Coordinates of C-alpha atoms in Angstrom, one line a residue:
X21 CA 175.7 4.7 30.3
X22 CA 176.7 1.9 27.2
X23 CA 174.9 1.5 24.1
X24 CA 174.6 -2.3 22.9
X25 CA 173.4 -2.0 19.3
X26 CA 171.3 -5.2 18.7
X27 CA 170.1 -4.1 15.3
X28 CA 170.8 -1.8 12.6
X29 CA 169.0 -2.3 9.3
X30 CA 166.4 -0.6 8.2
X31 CA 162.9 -2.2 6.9
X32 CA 164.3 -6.2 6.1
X33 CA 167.3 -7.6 8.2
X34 CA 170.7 -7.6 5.8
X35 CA 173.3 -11.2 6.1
X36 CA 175.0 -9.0 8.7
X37 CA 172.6 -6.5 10.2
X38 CA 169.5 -7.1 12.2
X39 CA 165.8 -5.3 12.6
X40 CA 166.2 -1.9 14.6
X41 CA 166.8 -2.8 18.2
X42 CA 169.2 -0.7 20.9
X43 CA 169.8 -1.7 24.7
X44 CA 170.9 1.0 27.3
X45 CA 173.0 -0.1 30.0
X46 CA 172.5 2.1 32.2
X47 CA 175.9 1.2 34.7
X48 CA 174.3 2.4 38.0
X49 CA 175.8 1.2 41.0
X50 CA 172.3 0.7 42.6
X51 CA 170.8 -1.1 39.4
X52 CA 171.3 -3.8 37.5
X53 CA 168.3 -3.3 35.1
X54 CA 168.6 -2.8 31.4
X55 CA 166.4 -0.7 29.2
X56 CA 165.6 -1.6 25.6
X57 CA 164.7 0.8 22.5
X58 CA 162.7 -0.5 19.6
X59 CA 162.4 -4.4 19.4
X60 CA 162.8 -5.5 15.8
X61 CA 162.1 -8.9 14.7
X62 CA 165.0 -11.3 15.9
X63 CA 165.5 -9.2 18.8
X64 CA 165.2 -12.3 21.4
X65 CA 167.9 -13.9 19.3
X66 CA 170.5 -11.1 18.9
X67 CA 170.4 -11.1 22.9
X68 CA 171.1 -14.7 22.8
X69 CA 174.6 -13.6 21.2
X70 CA 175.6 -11.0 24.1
X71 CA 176.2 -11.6 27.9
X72 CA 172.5 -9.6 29.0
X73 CA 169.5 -11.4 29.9
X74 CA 165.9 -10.5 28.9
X75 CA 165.3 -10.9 32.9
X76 CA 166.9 -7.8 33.7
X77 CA 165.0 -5.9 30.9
X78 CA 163.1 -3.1 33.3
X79 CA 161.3 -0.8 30.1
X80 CA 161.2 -1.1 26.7
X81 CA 160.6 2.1 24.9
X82 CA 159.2 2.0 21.3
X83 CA 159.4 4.8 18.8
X84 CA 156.4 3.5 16.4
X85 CA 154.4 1.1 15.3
X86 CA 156.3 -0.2 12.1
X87 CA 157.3 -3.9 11.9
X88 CA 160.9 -3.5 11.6
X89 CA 160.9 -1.5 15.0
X90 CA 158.2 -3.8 17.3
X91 CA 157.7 -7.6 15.3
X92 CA 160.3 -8.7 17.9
X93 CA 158.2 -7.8 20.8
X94 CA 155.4 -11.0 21.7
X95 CA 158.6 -13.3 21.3
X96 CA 160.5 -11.3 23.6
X97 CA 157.9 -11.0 26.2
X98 CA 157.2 -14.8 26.1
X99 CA 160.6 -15.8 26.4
X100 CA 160.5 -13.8 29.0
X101 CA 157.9 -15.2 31.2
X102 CA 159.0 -19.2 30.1
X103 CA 162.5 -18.1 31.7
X104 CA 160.6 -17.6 35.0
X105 CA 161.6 -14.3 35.6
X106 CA 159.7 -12.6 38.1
X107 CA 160.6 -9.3 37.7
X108 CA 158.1 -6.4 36.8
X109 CA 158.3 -4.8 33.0
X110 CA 157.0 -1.8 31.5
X111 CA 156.6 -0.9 27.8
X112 CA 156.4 2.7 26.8
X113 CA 155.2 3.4 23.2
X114 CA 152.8 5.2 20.9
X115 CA 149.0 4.5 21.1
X116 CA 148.0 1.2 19.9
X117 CA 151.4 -1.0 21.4
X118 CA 149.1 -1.5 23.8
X119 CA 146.8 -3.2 21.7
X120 CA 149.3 -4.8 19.8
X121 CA 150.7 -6.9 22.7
X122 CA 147.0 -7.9 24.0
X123 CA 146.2 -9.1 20.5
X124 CA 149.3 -10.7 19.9
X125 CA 149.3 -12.4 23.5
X126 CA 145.6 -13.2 23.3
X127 CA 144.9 -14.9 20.3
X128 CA 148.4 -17.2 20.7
X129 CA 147.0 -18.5 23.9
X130 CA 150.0 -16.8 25.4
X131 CA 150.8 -14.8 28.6
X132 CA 153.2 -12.9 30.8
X133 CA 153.8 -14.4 34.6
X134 CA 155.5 -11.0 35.4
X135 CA 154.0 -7.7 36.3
X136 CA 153.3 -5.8 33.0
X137 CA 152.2 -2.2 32.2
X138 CA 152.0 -1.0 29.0
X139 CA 151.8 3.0 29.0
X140 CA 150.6 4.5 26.2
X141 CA 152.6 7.9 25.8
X142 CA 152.3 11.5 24.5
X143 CA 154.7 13.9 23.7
X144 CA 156.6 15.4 26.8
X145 CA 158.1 13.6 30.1
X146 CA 157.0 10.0 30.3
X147 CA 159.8 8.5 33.2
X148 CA 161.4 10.0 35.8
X149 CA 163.2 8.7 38.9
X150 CA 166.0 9.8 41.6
X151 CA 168.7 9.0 38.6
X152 CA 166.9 9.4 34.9
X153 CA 164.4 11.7 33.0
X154 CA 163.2 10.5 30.2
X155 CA 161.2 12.8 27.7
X156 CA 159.7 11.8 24.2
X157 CA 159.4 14.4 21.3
X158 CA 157.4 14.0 18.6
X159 CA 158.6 13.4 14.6
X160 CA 158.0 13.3 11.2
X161 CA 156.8 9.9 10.0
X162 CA 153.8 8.4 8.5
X163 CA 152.8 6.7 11.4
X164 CA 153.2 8.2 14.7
X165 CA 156.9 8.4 15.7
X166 CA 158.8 9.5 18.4
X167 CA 162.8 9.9 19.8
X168 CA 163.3 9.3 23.1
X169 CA 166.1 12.1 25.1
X170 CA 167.4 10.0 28.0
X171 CA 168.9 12.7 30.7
X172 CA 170.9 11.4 33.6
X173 CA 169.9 13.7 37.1
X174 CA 172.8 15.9 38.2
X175 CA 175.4 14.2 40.5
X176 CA 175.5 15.6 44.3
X177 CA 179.6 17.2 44.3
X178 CA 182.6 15.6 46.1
X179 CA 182.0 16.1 50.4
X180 CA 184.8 18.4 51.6
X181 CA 185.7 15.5 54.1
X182 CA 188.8 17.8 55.0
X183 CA 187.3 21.4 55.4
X184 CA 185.1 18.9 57.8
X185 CA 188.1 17.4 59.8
X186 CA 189.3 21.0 60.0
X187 CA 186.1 22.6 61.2
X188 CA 185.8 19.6 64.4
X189 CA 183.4 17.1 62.8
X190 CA 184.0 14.0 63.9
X191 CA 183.7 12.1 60.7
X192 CA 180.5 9.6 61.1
X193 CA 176.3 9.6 60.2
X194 CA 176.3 13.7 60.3
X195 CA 178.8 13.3 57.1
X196 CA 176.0 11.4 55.3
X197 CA 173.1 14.2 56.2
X198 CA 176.0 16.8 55.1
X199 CA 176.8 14.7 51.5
X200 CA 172.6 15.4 51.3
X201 CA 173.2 18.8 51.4
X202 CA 171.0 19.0 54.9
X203 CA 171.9 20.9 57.8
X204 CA 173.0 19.4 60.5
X205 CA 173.9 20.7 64.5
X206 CA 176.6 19.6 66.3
X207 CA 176.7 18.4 69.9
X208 CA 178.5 21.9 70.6
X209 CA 175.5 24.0 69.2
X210 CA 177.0 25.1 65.8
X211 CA 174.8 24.1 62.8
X212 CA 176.8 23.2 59.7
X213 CA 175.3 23.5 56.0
X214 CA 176.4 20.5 53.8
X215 CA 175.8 22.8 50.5
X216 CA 178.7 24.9 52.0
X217 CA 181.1 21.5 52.0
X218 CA 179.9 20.2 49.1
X219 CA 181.8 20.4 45.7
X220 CA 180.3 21.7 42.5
X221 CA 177.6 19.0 40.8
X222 CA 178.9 16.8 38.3
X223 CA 176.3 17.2 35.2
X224 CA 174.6 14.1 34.2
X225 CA 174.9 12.4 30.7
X226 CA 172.4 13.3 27.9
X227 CA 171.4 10.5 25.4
X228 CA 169.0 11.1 22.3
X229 CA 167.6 8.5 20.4
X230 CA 165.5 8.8 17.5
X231 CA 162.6 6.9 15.7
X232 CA 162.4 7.5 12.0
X233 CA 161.6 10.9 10.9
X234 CA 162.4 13.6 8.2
X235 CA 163.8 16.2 9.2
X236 CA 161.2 18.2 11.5
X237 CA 161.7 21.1 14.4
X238 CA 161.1 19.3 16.9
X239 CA 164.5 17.5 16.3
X240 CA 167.0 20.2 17.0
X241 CA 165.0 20.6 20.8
X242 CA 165.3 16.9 21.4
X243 CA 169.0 16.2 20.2
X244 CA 170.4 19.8 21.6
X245 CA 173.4 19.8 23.7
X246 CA 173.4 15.8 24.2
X247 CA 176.3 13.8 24.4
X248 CA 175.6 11.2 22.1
X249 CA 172.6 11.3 19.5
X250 CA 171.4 8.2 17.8
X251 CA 169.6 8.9 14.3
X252 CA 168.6 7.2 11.5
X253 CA 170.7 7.7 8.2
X254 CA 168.6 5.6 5.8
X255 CA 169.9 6.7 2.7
X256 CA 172.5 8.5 1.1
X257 CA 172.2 12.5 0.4
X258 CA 171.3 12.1 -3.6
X259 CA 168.4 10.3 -2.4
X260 CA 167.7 13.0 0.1
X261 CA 164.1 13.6 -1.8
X262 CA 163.1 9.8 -2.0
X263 CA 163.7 9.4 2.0
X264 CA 161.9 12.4 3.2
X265 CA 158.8 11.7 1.1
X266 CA 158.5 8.1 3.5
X267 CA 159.6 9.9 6.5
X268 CA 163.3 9.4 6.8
X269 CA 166.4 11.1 6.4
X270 CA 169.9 11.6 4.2
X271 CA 173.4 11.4 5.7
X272 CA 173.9 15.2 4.9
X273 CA 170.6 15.8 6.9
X274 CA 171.5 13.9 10.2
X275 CA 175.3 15.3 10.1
X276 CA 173.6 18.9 9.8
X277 CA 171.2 18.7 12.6
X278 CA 173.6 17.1 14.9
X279 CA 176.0 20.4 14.2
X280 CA 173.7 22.7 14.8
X281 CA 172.6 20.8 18.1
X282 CA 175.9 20.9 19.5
X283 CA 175.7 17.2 20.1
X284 CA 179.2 15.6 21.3
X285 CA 179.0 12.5 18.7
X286 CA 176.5 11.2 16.6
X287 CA 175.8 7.4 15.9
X288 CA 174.2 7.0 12.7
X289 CA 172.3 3.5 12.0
X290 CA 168.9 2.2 10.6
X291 CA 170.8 1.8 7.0
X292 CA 169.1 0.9 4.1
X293 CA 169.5 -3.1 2.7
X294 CA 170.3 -1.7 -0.8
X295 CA 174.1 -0.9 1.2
X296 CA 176.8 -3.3 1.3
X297 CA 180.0 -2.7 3.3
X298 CA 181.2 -0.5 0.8
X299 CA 178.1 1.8 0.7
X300 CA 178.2 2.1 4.3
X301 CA 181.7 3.5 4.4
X302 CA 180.2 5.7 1.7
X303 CA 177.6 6.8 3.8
X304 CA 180.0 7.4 6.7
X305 CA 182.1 9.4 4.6
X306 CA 179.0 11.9 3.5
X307 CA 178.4 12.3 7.1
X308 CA 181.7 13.3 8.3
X309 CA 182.3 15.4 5.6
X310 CA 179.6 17.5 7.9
X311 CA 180.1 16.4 11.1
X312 CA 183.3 15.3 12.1
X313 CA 182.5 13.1 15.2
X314 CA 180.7 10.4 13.1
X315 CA 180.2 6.9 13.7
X316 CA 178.3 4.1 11.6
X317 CA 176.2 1.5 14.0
X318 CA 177.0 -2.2 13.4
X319 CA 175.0 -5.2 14.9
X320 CA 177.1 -5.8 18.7
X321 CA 178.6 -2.7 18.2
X322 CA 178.8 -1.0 21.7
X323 CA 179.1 2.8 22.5
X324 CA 180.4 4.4 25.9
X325 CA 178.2 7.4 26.6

């Protein structure tokens, strides 16, 4: 999976950084689609500025209702839709996005010519398919918030094509049924297993990205064990006071709960206007100092998973 930050400014867009937008590609061979977390105003436009299309957007997940995270959404839908794509779309979000999108549709005379489905979510699984699980957990912000864990389903092990060859099976269909793990008889009445010729899984990626929030419990489940974990870092530690009491979080606070998730690397964005580029490197530094494997989100900036 790739991370293509579209935006990451927290409350007003910055000269160089945009309202809170992030688009997953998710690299399977089988599917070309995109999904898209939070749509801040300008959205539509920072897209313009990369090589994806709104066309292949397939969900859009939103973490909450506030402006700097959704004011980008009607404009992207109806670009959408004047592009002539065909292609179905579903928005998953907190109650009222649904709402939102009728209102905003309705009373600008506008519509969608694609299949949309707006599912209005509570905490625990909300998506799940033959490749992804997704699961939202619920956080600590004024309005209701959630973070979104993206878990990639377990890859089927390596086929033991030469313990086959070895064993007298013609190579052919029966090595497709084997590479299921079904099991299979041969013309000469043995019956082989494909779990017995099949290497060990490969374990899928894990992805968490958060809305805003204070710190809260339900973060450490949420970001545990994941390879990469996307929070906010809104303001610097002094200032740790003045962010939780609106429902966000210090540097210090971020770098701590990714260490005691065990996360691989946290990407830190959703930065305050009041930084320039030398307050950001400050607030990189204050994470690092407690969490090593530290990165600081710019606009375009895009991260392997």
């Amino acid at each position: 999976m790739e991370l293509l930050f579209l935006g990451t400014s927290a409350g007003v867009p910055t000269r160089t950084r945009n309202m809170t937008s992030i688009l997953l590609n998710l690299q399977q061979p089988t599917l070309s689609a995109s999904w898209l977390f939070d749509c801040g105003e300008g959205t539509q436009h920072q897209l313009l500025k990369t090589s994806y299309h709104p066309g292949k957007l397939d969900k859009i997940f939103i973490t909450h209702l506030h402006g700097d995270h959704l004011f980008g959404l009607p404009g992207l839908l109806c670009s959408r839709s004047m592009q002539g794509n065909p292609q179905p779309l579903t928005i998953y979000g907190p109650k009222g996005v649904r709402e939102f999108v009728e209102v905003a549709l309705r009373l600008s005379g506008s519509w969608t010519d694609y299949p949309l489905t707006i599912k209005e979510i509570s905490a625990g699984e909300v998506f799940r398919d033959q490749h992804h699980i997704v699961t939202a957990w619920p956080l600590n912000h004024p309005v209701e918030c959630y973070g979104y864990r993206i878990e990639e389903q377990d890859k089927p092990g390596a086929l033991n094509a030469a313990a086959l060859a070895a064993a007298g099976v013609p190579a052919g269909p029966l090595y497709q049924k084997l590479k299921q793990g079904l099991t299979v008889e041969l013309d000469d009445g043995r019956t082989l297993n494909g779990s017995d010729y099949l290497a060990a899984a490969t374990p899928g990626k894990k992805l968490a990205i958060f809305g805003d929030t204070a710190p809260c419990p339900a973060a450490l489940e949420l970001a545990r064990g994941v390879d990469v974990m996307v929070h906010e870092t809104t303001l610097e530690h002094a200032m740790a006071e003045k962010a939780n009491s609106r429902g966000h979080s210090s540097t210090v606070q971020t770098a701590e709960l990714a260490k005691q998730a065990g996360v691989g690397r946290l990407i830190v964005t959703h930065v305050s206007s009041r930084y320039d580029e030398a307050g950001c490197a400050q607030l990189l530094e204050e994470c690092r100092r407690h969490f090593a494997a530290t990165e600081l989100a710019a606009d375009f900036a895009t991260i392997a998973v």
